[in-house]
């Protein structure tokens, strides 16, 4: 069984200024059977989702979890949480027969998805504030939205494992009363005793305990511990209390719980392992707990998986958890890490933004099979920061990635301050990435996305361009498709910004604002080329344009111009040029200017 859906009414940031709970939920979170990774910027609601689940289910650890004043949406006095369970097996379902119902569920059979009637369980939790006191209700379950009281035995089968963000692994794995390690081990089949059975650990423990007690009691030949310690303590006890009060030195009762609480867990040959190593050891212990023979819920929630872990360690762990997710354990993780976001399958990601959630599963987005396949291969760490951005500019190459931030600064836009990511797809495959932001679930991702791309037309040797109708069939079709796509995207939050003519470099050369700086950058990079040198008068040779056209038409890097070096040089010149003002009516820069403005427009509409 697994959580298939979470619904919230007036819980923390997810709510409306009304205590009427007979309305559609303020947030619905669909969850996968295996791995779920909640990603997003700070305060986007990731922890809220985990806390809502934890509040209803409680955890296997000894921790006090209760509803607080701050759990109520501002200005309201009632909240409600629903948790829906699917994939319930017969062994699991027998614990919830009187509360379960039936619902259609998509299951895989013979490599096909079919719908089938399956058992379903819905937990319902409500709380309200009355006379300045929080009145929580008991956990109920049922299919009617009201439910019936869920007894304590049934609730035991629905507890979850939870690892908080700044987890103290040292403390959790150290020997102490009610340690997390002892809780994990006590529930393992090797330590569960039948009635009247004595565990082998108890027999061994009693032997060493008796030996130590005998040392202090003077039953052994060596009387030092008795004479120098115990008898002296007993003398004081006689004075402090009475002569019938006698001290007892012992390791404790020879019971399995007491024995396991004396165990600690560490790493061989490491006397003082660091936070990262202990964190991984702690997660390994929790996985042992989830792998036991158990016909209840197997759910592990980890907040900020990346805590205390370097990037390579994050990659290894998320890969291991993904394997475990395929073996019957449901994981719900939160992360700020692009490393983790780049490693998991897109279908496992749920973006938290603007008081909503945006799953990247097939049914929710316009991503198709070929998009998932492509992104699985090419969505790396450098590109996955788009999931956390407040604006995205998708570019085809390094030149645009280098130049756009400098251009934006001169326009008065700080892309870092605006939390805008530039995603270099190093090809024309920008639609694979853009479709991440296009939805099928009637939700609007308000992240402004700008795609910057060249046209496929080329000028003749004199710099004259053909009209679109005069171009060859391939170029004409491609450019017509680009124009059509631009019009289609106008209905969304994605814009397609097309170069006025040909390439970025040609537009820079023709720009009324940056042409001279561009020429100087080319001259600096290609200083050994006569046509690109400045005359003694300070002007450029007349054949500069002809040479530039010739170089830009070269498809190979050996005979073409050094585009990336030129972009870097030009960006430096733009930054250093005092008083440089970007003319926003510059027709050759307009597509870059519009892309920057759009990407920086988050929250302005």
PDB file of C-alpha atoms in Angstrom, residues 69 72 77 128-135:
ATOM      1  CA  UNK A  69      -1.804  27.393  16.353  1.00  0.00           C
ATOM      2  CA  UNK A  72      -4.116  26.942  10.874  1.00  0.00           C
ATOM      3  CA  UNK A  77     -10.190  28.295  13.033  1.00  0.00           C
ATOM      4  CA  UNK A 128     -10.479  23.523  15.248  1.00  0.00           C
ATOM      5  CA  UNK A 129      -9.793  26.436  17.560  1.00  0.00           C
ATOM      6  CA  UNK A 130     -12.549  27.010  20.092  1.00  0.00           C
ATOM      7  CA  UNK A 131     -12.333  29.612  22.864  1.00  0.00           C
ATOM      8  CA  UNK A 132      -8.602  30.016  22.165  1.00  0.00           C
ATOM      9  CA  UNK A 133      -8.027  26.289  22.632  1.00  0.00           C
ATOM     10  CA  UNK A 134      -7.111  23.804  19.915  1.00  0.00           C
ATOM     11  CA  UNK A 135      -9.613  20.944  19.797  1.00  0.00           C
TER      12      UNK A 135
END
